[in-house]
Amino acid sequence: MAHPEAVDAVILVGGRGTRLRPLTVNTPKPMLPTANAPFLKHLLARIKSAGITHVVMGTSYRAEVFEEYFGDGSDMGLEIEYVVEEEALGTGGAIRNVYDKLRADTVMVFNGDVLASTDLTAVLDTHENTGADLTMHLVRVSDPRAYGCVPTDANGNVTEFLEKTEDPPTDQINAGCYVFRRELIEEIPAGRVVSVERETFPQVLKEGRKVAGHVDTAYWRDMGRPDDFVHGSADLVRGVAYSPLLEGRTGEAIVDESAGIAGGVLLLGGTSVGRGCEIGAGARIDGSVIFDGCTIEPGAQIRDSIIAAGASIGANARIADCVIGEGASIGARCELMGGMRIWPGVQIPDTGVRFSADA
Ligand code: GTP
C-alpha cells in the first residue's frame, strides 16, 4: 500500500452542528465529549494508528477551540496544521482551501463527525490497487433511505452519486471518508462555497475519472443528531465501536477518576461520566453522556440522554432521550422525556411536572 507517511489526512471540522443544538452553541460538534474525550480525539487516534502523522484541519465555526486543545499535535505523536475559513466554504471548498498545506500525493479526507471502525489502511490499499483518482469509503446499511447512496459496478467502480431517495437502488452509502489524488483537489474551484457531495463528486464522474468504492460493513455512525451522538458514545464505551484511546478500558461505563460516585449508583449501557461530576446515592444512569462538572442528585434516573457541562439534575428526577444544555438546572422530581432539549442556563424548578417533546 501507499506508505502511510506518504499520506496526508484532512479533517473537515468547520460545520455549525445545528442538529446538535444547544450542545454546539459554545462547542463545535467534533469537540463534544464522547466516552470522556473530545470526539475528534478518537478519530485522530485512529489516523495515528494507521501510521498517518500529518493532519490538516479545515476549521471555521469556533475555529480557535481546536488549536487550543490539540496544539501542534505532538502530544499525540502527530503534526497538526489548521486552516481557517473566514466564511464557511462547504465541504468541497474546505478541502480546496487546505491545498497549500498538502505535501503528499495521496490525501485521505474525513468528515469530522463520523464514528467508524473501518480499517483505514484497507481503504488506502483499495485506492493504491485500483489506481483510482478518487476512492470513497462506502458502507452497507440496513436502511439506506436517509443517506445519499452510491452504486458501484462489477469492478467496484462508482457509477453514480444519488441524493436521498425512498427507493434506493443499493444499500451502499457515502461514509464520509475519501482518498483523493492531490491534483484532483487543486481542480476544485477555490475561494467559493462548494459541496463535495453535490458538486465535486458528480463533476469528477462526468469527466470520466476513475472513482473506486471501498465497500464494507464495519461499524459506522454519523454523529450529527442527538440520538446518534448518545448511542455512538455508548458504543465507544462498550467497545462496540473501536477507539485506540479506549483499548483495554471498555465496559458498561467509563468514569473520570475525579468524579464522585455515591453508594448504590448504577451506571450502565455505555454511560460516560466526565471530570468533577458528583452523582448522588441511588441514581441510575443508563446509556447516557454526562459532560464535565455535572451534579446528579440522589435517586435521579437518566436514560439515553446528554447532560452538558455544569448542568444539575434534581433528586428523583427522570430524564429520557433528552439533551440538557450547559449549566441548566432541572428540579427535583421533574420528568423530561421524548427528545426535549433544554437550553443552556435554563432553570426548571422543583415542580415534579412532566414535560415531553412527544406530547
Ligand atoms: P449540521 O448543521 O447539524 O448539519 O452539521 P454540520 O454543520 O457539521 O454539517 P454536516 O454534518 O453535513 O458536516 C459534515 C462534516 O463536514 C462535519 O465534520 C462538519 O464539521 C464539516 N463541514 C461542514 N461544512 C463545512 C464547511 O463549510 N467548512 C468546513 N471546514 N467543514 C465543514
Short mmCIF file of C-alpha atoms and ligand atoms in Angstrom, two decimals:
data_model
loop_
_atom_site.label_atom_id
_atom_site.label_comp_id
_atom_site.label_asym_id
_atom_site.label_seq_id
_atom_site.Cartn_x
_atom_site.Cartn_y
_atom_site.Cartn_z
CA MET A 1 0.00 0.00 0.00
CA ALA A 2 0.95 3.68 -0.17
CA HIS A 3 3.39 4.23 2.67
CA PRO A 4 1.20 5.90 5.32
CA GLU A 5 3.86 8.53 5.88
CA ALA A 6 3.23 9.49 2.25
CA VAL A 7 -0.42 10.16 3.02
CA ASP A 8 -1.85 13.42 4.38
CA ALA A 9 -5.03 13.40 6.46
CA VAL A 10 -7.52 16.25 6.11
CA ILE A 11 -10.35 16.55 8.62
CA LEU A 12 -13.39 18.75 7.99
CA VAL A 13 -14.45 20.29 11.28
CA GLY A 14 -15.92 23.64 10.25
CA GLY A 15 -19.66 22.90 10.36
CA ARG A 16 -22.04 24.62 12.78
CA GLY A 17 -23.57 21.35 14.01
CA THR A 18 -27.06 22.84 14.08
CA ARG A 19 -28.76 19.47 14.54
CA LEU A 20 -27.00 19.09 17.87
CA ARG A 21 -28.01 22.46 19.26
CA PRO A 22 -27.83 23.57 22.02
CA LEU A 23 -24.73 21.40 22.65
CA THR A 24 -22.96 23.17 19.78
CA VAL A 25 -23.80 26.73 20.86
CA ASN A 26 -20.39 27.05 22.53
CA THR A 27 -18.57 23.91 21.44
CA PRO A 28 -18.04 22.71 17.87
CA LYS A 29 -19.52 19.26 17.28
CA PRO A 30 -16.18 17.41 16.86
CA MET A 31 -15.05 18.69 20.28
CA LEU A 32 -18.06 17.37 22.23
CA PRO A 33 -17.07 14.73 24.79
CA THR A 34 -17.75 11.14 23.75
CA ALA A 35 -16.55 8.38 26.06
CA ASN A 36 -14.79 11.14 28.04
CA ALA A 37 -12.64 12.51 25.20
CA PRO A 38 -13.45 15.06 22.50
CA PHE A 39 -14.97 13.10 19.62
CA LEU A 40 -12.17 14.26 17.31
CA LYS A 41 -9.51 12.77 19.57
CA HIS A 42 -10.85 9.26 18.85
CA LEU A 43 -10.59 9.94 15.11
CA LEU A 44 -7.07 11.36 15.45
CA ALA A 45 -6.04 8.24 17.38
CA ARG A 46 -7.37 6.04 14.55
CA ILE A 47 -5.46 8.12 11.99
CA LYS A 48 -2.28 7.79 14.07
CA SER A 49 -2.77 4.00 14.42
CA ALA A 50 -2.96 3.78 10.62
CA GLY A 51 0.53 5.34 10.52
CA ILE A 52 -0.55 8.73 9.13
CA THR A 53 1.09 11.60 11.00
CA HIS A 54 0.48 14.82 9.02
CA VAL A 55 -3.03 16.14 9.66
CA VAL A 56 -4.61 19.33 8.33
CA MET A 57 -7.85 20.52 9.88
CA GLY A 58 -10.25 22.67 7.89
CA THR A 59 -11.90 24.85 10.52
CA SER A 60 -14.45 27.65 10.50
CA TYR A 61 -17.11 27.66 13.24
CA ARG A 62 -15.38 28.18 16.63
CA ALA A 63 -12.05 27.63 14.86
CA GLU A 64 -9.89 28.60 17.86
CA VAL A 65 -11.15 25.74 20.06
CA PHE A 66 -9.33 23.07 18.04
CA GLU A 67 -5.87 24.58 18.21
CA GLU A 68 -6.29 25.44 21.89
CA TYR A 69 -6.91 21.78 22.65
CA PHE A 70 -4.67 19.89 20.21
CA GLY A 71 -1.91 22.47 19.60
CA ASP A 72 0.69 21.18 17.12
CA GLY A 73 -0.42 17.60 17.77
CA SER A 74 2.91 16.49 19.24
CA ASP A 75 1.24 15.16 22.43
CA MET A 76 -0.47 12.58 20.20
CA GLY A 77 2.61 11.96 18.04
CA LEU A 78 1.04 13.92 15.16
CA GLU A 79 1.84 17.06 13.23
CA ILE A 80 -1.40 19.05 13.08
CA GLU A 81 -1.91 22.20 10.99
CA TYR A 82 -5.04 24.36 10.90
CA VAL A 83 -6.59 26.30 8.04
CA VAL A 84 -9.40 28.69 9.00
CA GLU A 85 -12.22 29.69 6.65
CA GLU A 86 -13.44 33.18 7.49
CA GLU A 87 -16.74 32.25 5.83
CA ALA A 88 -17.57 28.54 5.79
CA LEU A 89 -16.76 27.17 2.31
CA GLY A 90 -18.76 23.95 2.42
CA THR A 91 -17.22 20.50 2.38
CA GLY A 92 -15.60 20.82 -1.09
CA GLY A 93 -14.49 24.41 -0.55
CA ALA A 94 -12.90 23.37 2.73
CA ILE A 95 -10.90 20.60 1.05
CA ARG A 96 -9.68 23.02 -1.66
CA ASN A 97 -8.82 25.58 0.99
CA VAL A 98 -6.20 23.32 2.67
CA TYR A 99 -4.47 22.56 -0.66
CA ASP A 100 -1.37 24.66 0.06
CA LYS A 101 -0.68 22.68 3.24
CA LEU A 102 -0.67 19.31 1.48
CA ARG A 103 2.63 17.52 0.93
CA ALA A 104 1.69 14.01 -0.13
CA ASP A 105 0.22 12.79 -3.41
CA THR A 106 -2.41 10.79 -1.54
CA VAL A 107 -4.84 12.68 0.66
CA MET A 108 -7.31 10.98 2.99
CA VAL A 109 -10.24 13.26 3.83
CA PHE A 110 -12.53 12.69 6.81
CA ASN A 111 -15.82 14.23 7.87
CA GLY A 112 -15.11 15.19 11.46
CA ASP A 113 -18.35 13.78 12.81
CA VAL A 114 -18.34 10.18 11.64
CA LEU A 115 -17.73 7.35 14.08
CA ALA A 116 -16.40 4.34 12.22
CA SER A 117 -14.31 1.26 12.91
CA THR A 118 -13.12 0.68 9.34
CA ASP A 119 -9.50 -0.26 8.84
CA LEU A 120 -8.09 2.87 7.19
CA THR A 121 -5.15 1.03 5.67
CA ALA A 122 -7.62 -1.21 3.79
CA VAL A 123 -9.22 1.90 2.24
CA LEU A 124 -5.77 3.16 1.24
CA ASP A 125 -4.97 -0.28 -0.25
CA THR A 126 -8.09 -0.11 -2.42
CA HIS A 127 -7.00 3.32 -3.64
CA GLU A 128 -3.50 2.11 -4.45
CA ASN A 129 -4.51 -1.19 -6.02
CA THR A 130 -7.18 0.30 -8.27
CA GLY A 131 -5.09 3.29 -9.34
CA ALA A 132 -8.20 5.44 -8.79
CA ASP A 133 -8.27 9.23 -8.92
CA LEU A 134 -10.67 9.14 -6.02
CA THR A 135 -11.66 6.33 -3.66
CA MET A 136 -14.74 6.58 -1.49
CA HIS A 137 -15.45 4.60 1.61
CA LEU A 138 -18.96 3.17 1.18
CA VAL A 139 -20.71 1.41 3.99
CA ARG A 140 -23.63 -1.02 3.65
CA VAL A 141 -26.52 -0.13 5.94
CA SER A 142 -29.86 -1.79 6.62
CA ASP A 143 -31.88 1.34 5.81
CA PRO A 144 -30.15 3.49 3.18
CA ARG A 145 -33.13 5.85 2.62
CA ALA A 146 -31.79 8.58 4.90
CA TYR A 147 -28.48 8.89 3.03
CA GLY A 148 -27.04 9.61 -0.36
CA CYS A 149 -26.39 6.22 -1.92
CA VAL A 150 -23.55 5.25 -4.20
CA PRO A 151 -23.84 2.29 -6.61
CA THR A 152 -20.73 0.53 -7.93
CA ASP A 153 -20.25 -1.75 -10.97
CA ALA A 154 -18.86 -5.30 -11.02
CA ASN A 155 -15.31 -3.91 -10.87
CA GLY A 156 -16.04 -1.79 -7.81
CA ASN A 157 -16.09 1.50 -9.73
CA VAL A 158 -18.58 4.12 -8.60
CA THR A 159 -21.24 4.69 -11.26
CA GLU A 160 -23.44 7.42 -9.70
CA PHE A 161 -23.95 9.65 -6.66
CA LEU A 162 -27.59 9.69 -5.75
CA GLU A 163 -29.47 12.04 -3.43
CA LYS A 164 -31.66 10.59 -0.68
CA THR A 165 -34.49 8.56 -2.15
CA GLU A 166 -37.36 6.43 -0.83
CA ASP A 167 -36.36 3.64 -3.21
CA PRO A 168 -32.55 3.41 -3.18
CA PRO A 169 -31.05 1.05 -5.78
CA THR A 170 -28.27 -0.05 -3.41
CA ASP A 171 -27.60 -0.28 0.33
CA GLN A 172 -24.16 1.34 -0.08
CA ILE A 173 -23.96 4.86 1.30
CA ASN A 174 -21.33 7.55 1.32
CA ALA A 175 -19.46 7.03 4.61
CA GLY A 176 -17.77 10.47 4.63
CA CYS A 177 -14.18 9.30 4.09
CA TYR A 178 -12.43 9.81 0.75
CA VAL A 179 -8.96 9.29 -0.70
CA PHE A 180 -8.02 11.89 -3.32
CA ARG A 181 -5.10 12.15 -5.68
CA ARG A 182 -3.76 15.57 -4.75
CA GLU A 183 -4.14 17.03 -8.29
CA LEU A 184 -7.87 16.44 -8.10
CA ILE A 185 -8.08 18.72 -5.07
CA GLU A 186 -6.36 21.51 -7.00
CA GLU A 187 -9.17 21.29 -9.57
CA ILE A 188 -11.89 22.13 -7.04
CA PRO A 189 -12.80 25.82 -7.54
CA ALA A 190 -11.04 27.98 -4.95
CA GLY A 191 -12.48 30.76 -2.81
CA ARG A 192 -16.17 29.91 -3.05
CA VAL A 193 -18.64 27.56 -1.41
CA VAL A 194 -18.51 24.06 -2.90
CA SER A 195 -20.29 20.91 -1.73
CA VAL A 196 -18.11 17.90 -2.36
CA GLU A 197 -21.18 15.63 -2.39
CA ARG A 198 -23.39 17.73 -4.68
CA GLU A 199 -20.83 19.36 -6.95
CA THR A 200 -17.35 17.80 -6.89
CA PHE A 201 -18.24 14.09 -6.98
CA PRO A 202 -20.81 14.33 -9.81
CA GLN A 203 -18.35 16.51 -11.78
CA VAL A 204 -15.49 14.03 -11.32
CA LEU A 205 -17.70 11.20 -12.60
CA LYS A 206 -18.94 13.28 -15.53
CA GLU A 207 -15.34 13.85 -16.55
CA GLY A 208 -14.84 10.06 -16.68
CA ARG A 209 -12.31 9.92 -13.85
CA LYS A 210 -11.79 6.61 -12.11
CA VAL A 211 -13.69 6.60 -8.84
CA ALA A 212 -13.35 3.43 -6.77
CA GLY A 213 -15.64 2.32 -3.97
CA HIS A 214 -14.24 0.66 -0.87
CA VAL A 215 -17.29 -1.17 0.44
CA ASP A 216 -17.55 -2.71 3.88
CA THR A 217 -19.97 -3.46 6.69
CA ALA A 218 -17.85 -2.24 9.60
CA TYR A 219 -19.34 -0.11 12.40
CA TRP A 220 -20.42 3.29 11.09
CA ARG A 221 -22.49 6.14 12.51
CA ASP A 222 -22.97 9.80 11.61
CA MET A 223 -22.91 11.58 14.98
CA GLY A 224 -24.91 14.57 13.72
CA ARG A 225 -28.16 14.05 15.68
CA PRO A 226 -28.65 13.68 19.44
CA ASP A 227 -29.82 10.04 19.33
CA ASP A 228 -26.86 9.03 17.16
CA PHE A 229 -24.50 11.03 19.34
CA VAL A 230 -25.69 9.35 22.54
CA HIS A 231 -25.69 5.86 21.05
CA GLY A 232 -22.33 6.39 19.35
CA SER A 233 -20.74 7.44 22.62
CA ALA A 234 -22.23 4.41 24.39
CA ASP A 235 -20.93 2.14 21.62
CA LEU A 236 -17.42 3.53 22.14
CA VAL A 237 -17.64 2.95 25.90
CA ARG A 238 -18.86 -0.63 25.40
CA GLY A 239 -16.27 -1.36 22.71
CA VAL A 240 -18.91 -1.90 20.00
CA ALA A 241 -17.22 0.94 18.11
CA TYR A 242 -13.43 0.88 18.23
CA SER A 243 -11.20 3.65 19.52
CA PRO A 244 -7.49 3.18 20.22
CA LEU A 245 -7.94 5.63 23.14
CA LEU A 246 -10.11 3.11 24.99
CA GLU A 247 -8.02 -0.01 24.41
CA GLY A 248 -8.49 -2.26 27.47
CA ARG A 249 -10.91 0.16 29.17
CA THR A 250 -14.25 -0.67 27.59
CA GLY A 251 -17.22 -1.83 29.64
CA GLU A 252 -20.64 -0.77 30.97
CA ALA A 253 -19.43 2.70 31.94
CA ILE A 254 -16.41 4.97 31.90
CA VAL A 255 -15.97 7.36 34.81
CA ASP A 256 -13.36 10.08 35.15
CA GLU A 257 -11.25 9.47 38.24
CA SER A 258 -12.11 12.93 39.63
CA ALA A 259 -15.85 12.20 39.67
CA GLY A 260 -17.56 11.42 42.99
CA ILE A 261 -19.91 8.44 42.83
CA ALA A 262 -22.04 7.76 45.94
CA GLY A 263 -23.17 4.33 47.12
CA GLY A 264 -25.76 2.34 45.22
CA VAL A 265 -25.34 4.27 41.97
CA LEU A 266 -25.97 2.24 38.80
CA LEU A 267 -24.01 3.25 35.69
CA LEU A 268 -24.99 1.12 32.71
CA GLY A 269 -25.30 0.77 28.97
CA GLY A 270 -22.10 2.61 27.98
CA THR A 271 -22.62 5.67 30.18
CA SER A 272 -19.73 8.12 30.48
CA VAL A 273 -19.22 10.46 33.43
CA GLY A 274 -16.85 13.41 32.99
CA ARG A 275 -14.44 15.32 35.21
CA GLY A 276 -15.59 16.59 38.58
CA CYS A 277 -19.15 15.23 38.36
CA GLU A 278 -20.99 14.33 41.56
CA ILE A 279 -23.53 11.50 41.40
CA GLY A 280 -25.82 11.07 44.42
CA ALA A 281 -26.82 7.84 46.12
CA GLY A 282 -29.14 5.52 44.27
CA ALA A 283 -29.03 7.40 40.95
CA ARG A 284 -29.38 5.23 37.85
CA ILE A 285 -27.76 6.38 34.60
CA ASP A 286 -28.21 4.24 31.51
CA GLY A 287 -26.66 4.77 28.06
CA SER A 288 -26.03 8.48 28.69
CA VAL A 289 -23.26 11.03 28.24
CA ILE A 290 -22.56 13.20 31.28
CA PHE A 291 -20.13 16.01 30.42
CA ASP A 292 -17.76 17.63 32.98
CA GLY A 293 -18.85 19.21 36.26
CA CYS A 294 -22.44 17.93 36.41
CA THR A 295 -24.36 17.25 39.60
CA ILE A 296 -26.87 14.40 39.65
CA GLU A 297 -28.84 14.35 42.90
CA PRO A 298 -29.81 11.12 44.72
CA GLY A 299 -32.37 8.87 43.11
CA ALA A 300 -32.33 10.61 39.71
CA GLN A 301 -32.85 8.35 36.69
CA ILE A 302 -31.31 9.27 33.36
CA ARG A 303 -31.59 7.22 30.17
CA ASP A 304 -30.25 7.78 26.62
CA SER A 305 -29.62 11.46 27.34
CA ILE A 306 -26.85 14.03 27.08
CA ILE A 307 -26.19 16.24 30.09
CA ALA A 308 -23.89 19.13 29.11
CA ALA A 309 -21.17 20.66 31.28
CA GLY A 310 -22.13 22.05 34.64
CA ALA A 311 -25.80 21.03 34.46
CA SER A 312 -27.59 19.75 37.54
CA ILE A 313 -30.37 17.20 37.81
CA GLY A 314 -32.52 17.23 40.96
CA ALA A 315 -33.31 14.36 43.29
CA ASN A 316 -35.59 11.66 41.86
CA ALA A 317 -35.90 13.50 38.52
CA ARG A 318 -36.39 11.31 35.44
CA ILE A 319 -34.80 12.21 32.14
CA ALA A 320 -35.11 10.07 28.99
CA ASP A 321 -34.00 10.79 25.40
CA CYS A 322 -33.23 14.44 26.22
CA VAL A 323 -30.47 17.00 25.77
CA ILE A 324 -29.81 19.19 28.80
CA GLY A 325 -27.76 22.30 27.92
CA GLU A 326 -24.73 23.69 29.73
CA GLY A 327 -25.38 24.85 33.27
CA ALA A 328 -29.12 24.11 33.08
CA SER A 329 -30.80 23.03 36.26
CA ILE A 330 -33.63 20.50 36.37
CA GLY A 331 -35.64 20.46 39.59
CA ALA A 332 -36.32 17.52 41.87
CA ARG A 333 -38.93 15.00 40.68
CA CYS A 334 -39.30 16.62 37.21
CA GLU A 335 -39.83 14.23 34.30
CA LEU A 336 -38.39 15.15 30.91
CA MET A 337 -39.00 12.71 28.07
CA GLY A 338 -39.06 12.17 24.34
CA GLY A 339 -36.48 14.44 22.75
CA MET A 340 -36.76 17.56 24.94
CA ARG A 341 -33.87 20.00 24.52
CA ILE A 342 -33.24 22.34 27.42
CA TRP A 343 -31.25 25.46 26.51
CA PRO A 344 -28.08 26.44 28.46
CA GLY A 345 -28.70 28.01 31.84
CA VAL A 346 -32.45 27.32 31.91
CA GLN A 347 -33.77 26.50 35.36
CA ILE A 348 -36.77 24.25 35.83
CA PRO A 349 -37.99 24.47 39.44
CA ASP A 350 -38.74 21.55 41.77
CA THR A 351 -42.26 21.16 40.48
CA GLY A 352 -42.35 17.48 39.74
CA VAL A 353 -44.01 18.32 36.39
CA ARG A 354 -43.79 16.08 33.36
CA PHE A 355 -42.55 17.55 30.06
CA SER A 356 -42.37 15.63 26.82
CA ALA A 357 -41.48 16.78 23.33
CA ASP A 358 -43.72 13.97 22.06
CA ALA A 359 -46.82 15.29 23.84
P1 GTP B 1 -25.48 20.31 10.82
O1 GTP B 1 -25.54 21.79 10.85
O2 GTP B 1 -26.15 19.69 12.02
O3 GTP B 1 -25.94 19.68 9.53
O4 GTP B 1 -23.94 19.84 10.99
P2 GTP B 1 -22.62 20.30 10.18
O5 GTP B 1 -22.61 21.76 10.02
O6 GTP B 1 -21.46 19.72 10.93
O7 GTP B 1 -22.79 19.67 8.75
P3 GTP B 1 -22.50 18.19 8.25
O8 GTP B 1 -22.83 17.22 9.34
O9 GTP B 1 -23.15 17.99 6.95
O10 GTP B 1 -20.95 18.23 8.01
C1 GTP B 1 -20.15 17.08 7.79
C2 GTP B 1 -18.73 17.39 8.22
O11 GTP B 1 -18.19 18.43 7.41
C3 GTP B 1 -18.64 17.88 9.66
O12 GTP B 1 -17.49 17.31 10.23
C4 GTP B 1 -18.53 19.38 9.53
O13 GTP B 1 -17.76 19.95 10.58
C5 GTP B 1 -17.82 19.55 8.20
N1 GTP B 1 -18.25 20.76 7.49
C6 GTP B 1 -19.50 21.03 7.02
N2 GTP B 1 -19.50 22.22 6.40
C7 GTP B 1 -18.23 22.71 6.46
C8 GTP B 1 -17.60 23.91 5.99
O14 GTP B 1 -18.22 24.81 5.39
N3 GTP B 1 -16.27 24.06 6.25
C9 GTP B 1 -15.55 23.10 6.92
N4 GTP B 1 -14.25 23.32 7.15
N5 GTP B 1 -16.11 21.96 7.38
C10 GTP B 1 -17.44 21.77 7.15
#
